[in-house]
Amino acid sequence: MDEAAKKTSLRMIPYGLFVVTTRHEDAVGAATINWITQVSFQPPLVALGMKGDSATLAHAKTSGHFAVNVLGSGQQDLAFAFFKPTALEDGRLNGYEVESGAATGVPLLLDAPAWFECRLTDVVERGDHHVVVAEVVEAGVRRDSPPLTLAECGVFYGG
Amino acid sequence: MDEAAKKTSLRMIPYGLFVVTTRHEDAVGAATINWITQVSFQPPLVALGMKGDSATLAHAKTSGHFAVNVLGSGQQDLAFAFFKPTALEDGRLNGYEVESGAATGVPLLLDAPAWFECRLTDVVERGDHHVVVAEVVEAGVRRDSPPLTLAECGVFYGG
């Protein structure tokens, strides 16, 4: 296979940026991701690629739940804040205000313009990231915003 | 669940447009899709949502192979051409020139700026669309182009 062509063609898939949040007993987790797509209308399902060795994936699998916080245009700082290890201090997640999701108890970022809570249904463990399939069970919109895209950030994660 | 919020939040996931092509014995298939994401670097895996009752999905499952033709900015006509039933006439697929992919024998659209051939590895059958996980086994780039996005077309498929 032509590795350069593989990289170029896969990098033509457009992506947004999202913070996946989790809660397992007293521990909370959060990680910025871009590999996500809807995969069904009825029931509403999404599929995500999540790092196989990540605490966020371990939490999601153990608790069976996670949330996807959808970032808005201009929120690069919020995206980059969750590339770092997660810390919950004074009720703030890496410094950002959160509330508990009604359906799952998972922390939701108040700054994100929209979010959805998910119930994990299937995991395909085949690569360095695992494929997580999940049903959307609750959702909310805080304000109108175009999404933050990888293109807006000028970075790639893929290829 | 707030259905309007679910629709709005899920529609904030950015998408490109792609034509999935298949070959099973003498039959070829093609369908325009947007639900796709990379899900692993090593091996290079992608996950797609494909209509559960589609001939394209049936072909991909039976033959174990398909290709993803990545559409470029301005190629709305090419995207819309494969919402229609597929016909191969005089070596053209719905009127567009094709060649056979070296790895899979699947038809590749010469007009698409990039493509990758895939070997199907897993299927999750849970919703009205099925989740197809596949390894990228060959890829090519015909010309430099930004991708065609759903936003450029002014349409949504999701929510």
Coordinates of C-alpha atoms in Angstrom, one line a residue:
Chain A
M1 CA 0.0 0.0 0.0
D2 CA 1.1 3.5 -0.8
E3 CA 1.4 5.0 2.8
A4 CA 1.4 8.6 1.6
A5 CA -1.8 8.0 -0.4
K6 CA -3.4 6.3 2.5
K7 CA -2.6 9.2 4.8
T8 CA -3.8 11.8 2.2
S9 CA -7.1 10.0 1.4
L10 CA -8.0 9.3 5.0
R11 CA -7.2 12.9 6.0
M12 CA -9.9 14.0 3.5
I13 CA -12.5 12.8 6.0
P14 CA -13.8 16.0 7.7
Y15 CA -13.9 16.0 11.5
G16 CA -15.3 18.0 14.4
L17 CA -13.9 18.2 17.9
F18 CA -15.6 16.7 21.0
V19 CA -14.9 16.1 24.6
V20 CA -16.0 12.6 25.8
T21 CA -16.7 12.6 29.5
T22 CA -17.2 9.7 31.8
R23 CA -18.0 8.8 35.4
H24 CA -17.3 5.5 37.2
E25 CA -18.1 5.5 40.9
D26 CA -16.0 8.5 42.3
A27 CA -13.7 8.8 39.3
V28 CA -14.4 11.1 36.4
G29 CA -12.7 11.2 33.0
A30 CA -12.5 13.4 30.0
A31 CA -10.7 13.2 26.6
T32 CA -10.9 15.2 23.4
I33 CA -11.7 13.1 20.4
N34 CA -12.5 13.7 16.7
W35 CA -13.3 10.1 15.4
I36 CA -17.1 9.9 15.6
T37 CA -20.0 9.4 13.3
Q38 CA -23.7 8.7 13.6
V39 CA -24.4 5.1 12.4
S40 CA -28.2 4.8 12.8
F41 CA -31.4 6.9 13.0
Q42 CA -33.6 4.4 14.8
P43 CA -32.4 3.8 17.4
P44 CA -30.0 6.8 17.3
L45 CA -26.5 5.3 17.4
V46 CA -23.1 6.7 17.1
A47 CA -19.7 5.0 16.6
L48 CA -16.4 6.4 18.1
G49 CA -12.8 5.5 17.9
M50 CA -11.3 5.6 21.4
K51 CA -7.7 4.9 22.4
G52 CA -7.5 1.3 23.6
D53 CA -5.4 2.1 26.6
S54 CA -7.3 5.2 27.7
A55 CA -8.9 5.6 31.1
T56 CA -11.9 7.2 29.4
L57 CA -12.5 4.0 27.4
A58 CA -12.1 1.9 30.5
H59 CA -14.6 4.1 32.3
A60 CA -17.1 3.9 29.5
K61 CA -16.9 0.1 29.3
T62 CA -17.2 -0.4 33.0
S63 CA -20.0 2.1 33.7
G64 CA -21.7 1.5 30.3
H65 CA -22.2 5.3 29.9
F66 CA -20.4 8.4 28.6
A67 CA -21.3 11.8 27.2
V68 CA -20.2 13.6 24.1
N69 CA -19.7 17.4 24.5
V70 CA -19.9 19.0 21.1
L71 CA -17.4 21.9 20.8
G72 CA -18.3 25.1 19.0
S73 CA -16.3 27.2 16.5
G74 CA -13.6 29.2 18.4
Q75 CA -13.3 26.7 21.3
Q76 CA -9.8 25.4 20.6
D77 CA -8.8 26.1 24.2
L78 CA -11.5 23.8 25.5
A79 CA -10.4 21.1 23.1
F80 CA -6.7 21.4 24.1
A81 CA -7.6 21.5 27.8
F82 CA -8.7 17.8 27.6
F83 CA -5.6 16.5 25.9
K84 CA -4.2 16.8 29.5
P85 CA -4.8 14.4 32.4
T86 CA -8.3 15.0 33.9
A87 CA -8.7 16.6 37.3
L88 CA -11.9 17.5 39.1
E89 CA -11.3 20.3 41.6
D90 CA -13.9 22.4 43.4
G91 CA -16.5 20.9 41.1
R92 CA -14.6 22.0 37.9
L93 CA -13.2 19.6 35.4
N94 CA -9.7 20.8 34.3
G95 CA -11.0 24.3 35.3
Y96 CA -14.3 24.2 33.4
E97 CA -17.7 24.2 35.0
V98 CA -19.7 21.0 34.8
E99 CA -23.2 19.6 35.7
S100 CA -24.3 16.0 36.0
G101 CA -26.2 14.5 33.1
A102 CA -29.7 13.6 34.0
A103 CA -29.7 10.2 32.3
T104 CA -26.2 9.0 33.1
G105 CA -24.7 11.1 35.9
V106 CA -21.7 11.8 33.7
P107 CA -20.3 15.4 33.9
L108 CA -21.4 17.7 31.1
L109 CA -19.3 20.8 30.2
L110 CA -21.4 24.0 30.6
D111 CA -19.3 25.8 27.9
A112 CA -20.1 23.3 25.2
P113 CA -22.9 24.5 22.9
A114 CA -24.5 21.0 22.7
W115 CA -24.1 17.5 24.2
F116 CA -25.5 14.0 24.1
E117 CA -25.5 11.2 26.7
C118 CA -24.8 7.7 25.5
R119 CA -25.4 4.1 26.6
L120 CA -22.6 1.9 25.3
T121 CA -24.0 -1.1 23.3
D122 CA -21.0 -2.7 21.5
V123 CA -17.2 -2.6 21.4
V124 CA -15.0 -3.8 18.5
E125 CA -11.5 -4.3 19.7
R126 CA -9.4 -4.7 16.6
G127 CA -6.9 -1.8 16.5
D128 CA -4.9 0.7 18.6
H129 CA -8.2 2.5 19.1
H130 CA -11.4 0.5 19.8
V131 CA -14.7 1.1 18.1
V132 CA -17.4 2.0 20.6
V133 CA -21.0 1.9 19.4
A134 CA -23.5 3.6 21.7
E135 CA -27.2 4.7 21.8
V136 CA -28.0 8.4 22.3
V137 CA -30.3 8.5 25.3
E138 CA -30.4 12.2 26.2
A139 CA -29.3 15.4 24.5
G140 CA -29.3 19.1 25.0
V141 CA -28.4 22.4 23.2
R142 CA -27.2 25.3 25.3
R143 CA -26.7 27.8 22.4
D144 CA -26.6 28.0 18.7
S145 CA -23.1 27.6 17.2
P146 CA -21.4 26.2 14.2
P147 CA -19.1 23.2 15.2
L148 CA -15.4 23.5 15.9
T149 CA -13.6 21.5 13.1
L150 CA -10.2 20.0 12.9
A151 CA -9.7 22.2 9.8
E152 CA -10.4 25.3 11.9
C153 CA -7.7 24.2 14.3
G154 CA -5.3 23.6 11.4
V155 CA -4.4 20.1 12.7
F156 CA -4.9 16.5 11.6
Y157 CA -5.7 13.4 13.6
G158 CA -6.0 10.5 11.1
G159 CA -4.3 9.1 8.1
Chain B
M1 CA -35.3 12.6 25.4
D2 CA -35.7 16.1 23.8
E3 CA -35.9 15.0 20.1
A4 CA -35.2 18.5 18.7
A5 CA -32.0 18.7 20.9
K6 CA -30.9 15.2 19.8
K7 CA -31.3 16.3 16.1
T8 CA -29.5 19.6 16.6
S9 CA -26.6 18.1 18.6
L10 CA -26.1 15.1 16.2
R11 CA -26.2 17.5 13.2
M12 CA -23.2 19.4 14.6
I13 CA -21.0 16.4 13.7
P14 CA -19.3 17.5 10.4
Y15 CA -19.4 15.1 7.4
G16 CA -17.9 14.7 4.0
L17 CA -19.4 12.9 1.0
F18 CA -18.2 9.6 -0.4
V19 CA -19.3 7.0 -2.9
V20 CA -19.0 3.4 -1.6
T21 CA -18.4 1.0 -4.5
T22 CA -18.7 -2.8 -4.4
R23 CA -18.4 -5.8 -6.7
H24 CA -19.8 -9.3 -6.1
E25 CA -19.3 -11.7 -9.0
D26 CA -20.8 -9.9 -12.0
A27 CA -22.8 -7.3 -10.0
V28 CA -21.4 -3.9 -9.1
G29 CA -22.9 -1.5 -6.6
A30 CA -22.4 2.1 -5.6
A31 CA -24.0 4.4 -3.0
T32 CA -23.3 7.9 -1.7
I33 CA -22.7 7.9 2.1
N34 CA -21.5 10.4 4.7
W35 CA -21.4 8.4 7.9
I36 CA -17.7 7.4 8.1
T37 CA -14.8 7.9 10.5
Q38 CA -11.4 6.5 10.9
V39 CA -11.2 4.3 14.1
S40 CA -7.6 3.1 14.3
F41 CA -4.1 4.0 13.0
Q42 CA -2.6 0.5 13.3
P43 CA -4.1 -1.3 11.5
P44 CA -5.7 1.5 9.6
L45 CA -9.4 0.9 10.2
V46 CA -12.6 2.9 9.3
A47 CA -16.2 2.5 10.5
L48 CA -19.2 3.3 8.3
G49 CA -22.9 3.4 8.8
M50 CA -24.6 1.7 5.9
K51 CA -28.3 1.2 5.3
G52 CA -29.3 -2.3 6.6
D53 CA -31.4 -3.2 3.6
S54 CA -29.0 -1.8 0.9
A55 CA -27.6 -3.9 -1.9
T56 CA -24.2 -2.1 -1.3
L57 CA -24.1 -3.5 2.2
A58 CA -25.1 -6.9 1.1
H59 CA -22.3 -6.9 -1.5
A60 CA -19.7 -5.7 1.0
K61 CA -20.7 -8.4 3.4
T62 CA -20.8 -11.2 0.8
S63 CA -17.6 -10.3 -1.0
G64 CA -15.7 -8.9 2.1
H65 CA -14.5 -5.9 0.1
F66 CA -15.6 -2.4 -0.9
A67 CA -14.0 0.9 -1.8
V68 CA -14.5 4.4 -0.6
N69 CA -14.3 7.1 -3.3
V70 CA -13.6 10.5 -1.6
L71 CA -15.4 13.3 -3.3
G72 CA -13.9 16.7 -3.8
S73 CA -15.3 20.2 -3.3
G74 CA -17.7 21.1 -6.1
Q75 CA -18.6 17.4 -6.9
Q76 CA -22.2 17.6 -5.8
D77 CA -23.3 16.1 -9.1
L78 CA -21.1 13.0 -8.5
A79 CA -22.6 12.7 -5.0
F80 CA -26.2 12.9 -6.2
A81 CA -25.6 10.5 -9.2
F82 CA -25.2 7.7 -6.7
F83 CA -28.4 8.3 -4.7
K84 CA -30.0 6.6 -7.8
P85 CA -30.0 2.9 -8.6
T86 CA -26.6 1.7 -9.9
A87 CA -26.1 0.8 -13.6
L88 CA -22.9 -0.3 -15.3
E89 CA -23.1 0.5 -19.0
D90 CA -20.3 0.5 -21.5
G91 CA -17.8 0.3 -18.7
R92 CA -19.3 3.4 -17.0
L93 CA -21.0 3.4 -13.6
N94 CA -24.1 5.7 -13.7
G95 CA -22.3 7.4 -16.6
Y96 CA -18.9 7.9 -14.8
E97 CA -15.7 6.3 -15.8
V98 CA -14.3 3.6 -13.5
E99 CA -11.2 1.3 -13.2
S100 CA -10.8 -1.9 -11.2
G101 CA -9.1 -1.5 -7.8
A102 CA -5.9 -3.6 -7.7
A103 CA -6.4 -5.0 -4.3
T104 CA -10.2 -5.8 -4.4
G105 CA -11.4 -5.6 -8.1
V106 CA -14.0 -3.1 -6.9
P107 CA -14.8 -0.3 -9.4
L108 CA -13.1 3.0 -8.6
L109 CA -14.4 6.4 -9.9
L110 CA -11.8 8.2 -12.0
D111 CA -13.4 11.5 -11.1
A112 CA -12.9 11.2 -7.4
P113 CA -9.7 12.9 -6.2
A114 CA -8.9 10.1 -3.8
W115 CA -10.0 6.6 -2.8
F116 CA -9.2 3.7 -0.5
E117 CA -10.0 0.0 -0.8
C118 CA -11.2 -1.8 2.3
R119 CA -11.4 -5.4 3.6
L120 CA -14.5 -5.8 5.8
T121 CA -13.6 -7.1 9.3
D122 CA -16.7 -6.6 11.5
V123 CA -20.3 -5.7 11.3
V124 CA -22.5 -4.5 14.2
E125 CA -26.2 -5.0 13.3
R126 CA -28.1 -2.9 15.8
G127 CA -30.0 -0.2 14.0
D128 CA -31.6 0.9 10.7
H129 CA -28.0 1.3 9.4
H130 CA -25.3 -1.3 10.3
V131 CA -21.9 -0.4 11.5
V132 CA -19.2 -1.8 9.1
V133 CA -15.6 -1.9 10.4
A134 CA -13.0 -2.4 7.7
E135 CA -9.2 -2.3 7.2
V136 CA -7.8 0.0 4.5
V137 CA -5.7 -2.2 2.3
E138 CA -4.9 0.1 -0.7
A139 CA -5.3 3.8 -1.4
G140 CA -4.6 6.3 -4.1
V141 CA -4.7 10.1 -4.8
R142 CA -5.5 11.3 -8.3
R143 CA -5.3 15.1 -7.6
D144 CA -5.1 17.6 -4.7
S145 CA -8.6 18.8 -3.6
P146 CA -10.3 19.9 -0.4
P147 CA -13.1 17.4 0.4
L148 CA -16.8 17.9 -0.5
T149 CA -18.7 18.4 2.7
L150 CA -22.4 18.1 3.6
A151 CA -22.2 21.8 4.7
E152 CA -21.1 22.8 1.2
C153 CA -24.1 20.9 -0.2
G154 CA -26.4 22.7 2.3
V155 CA -28.0 19.4 3.4
F156 CA -28.1 17.2 6.5
Y157 CA -28.1 13.4 6.9
G158 CA -28.1 12.8 10.6
G159 CA -29.9 13.8 13.7

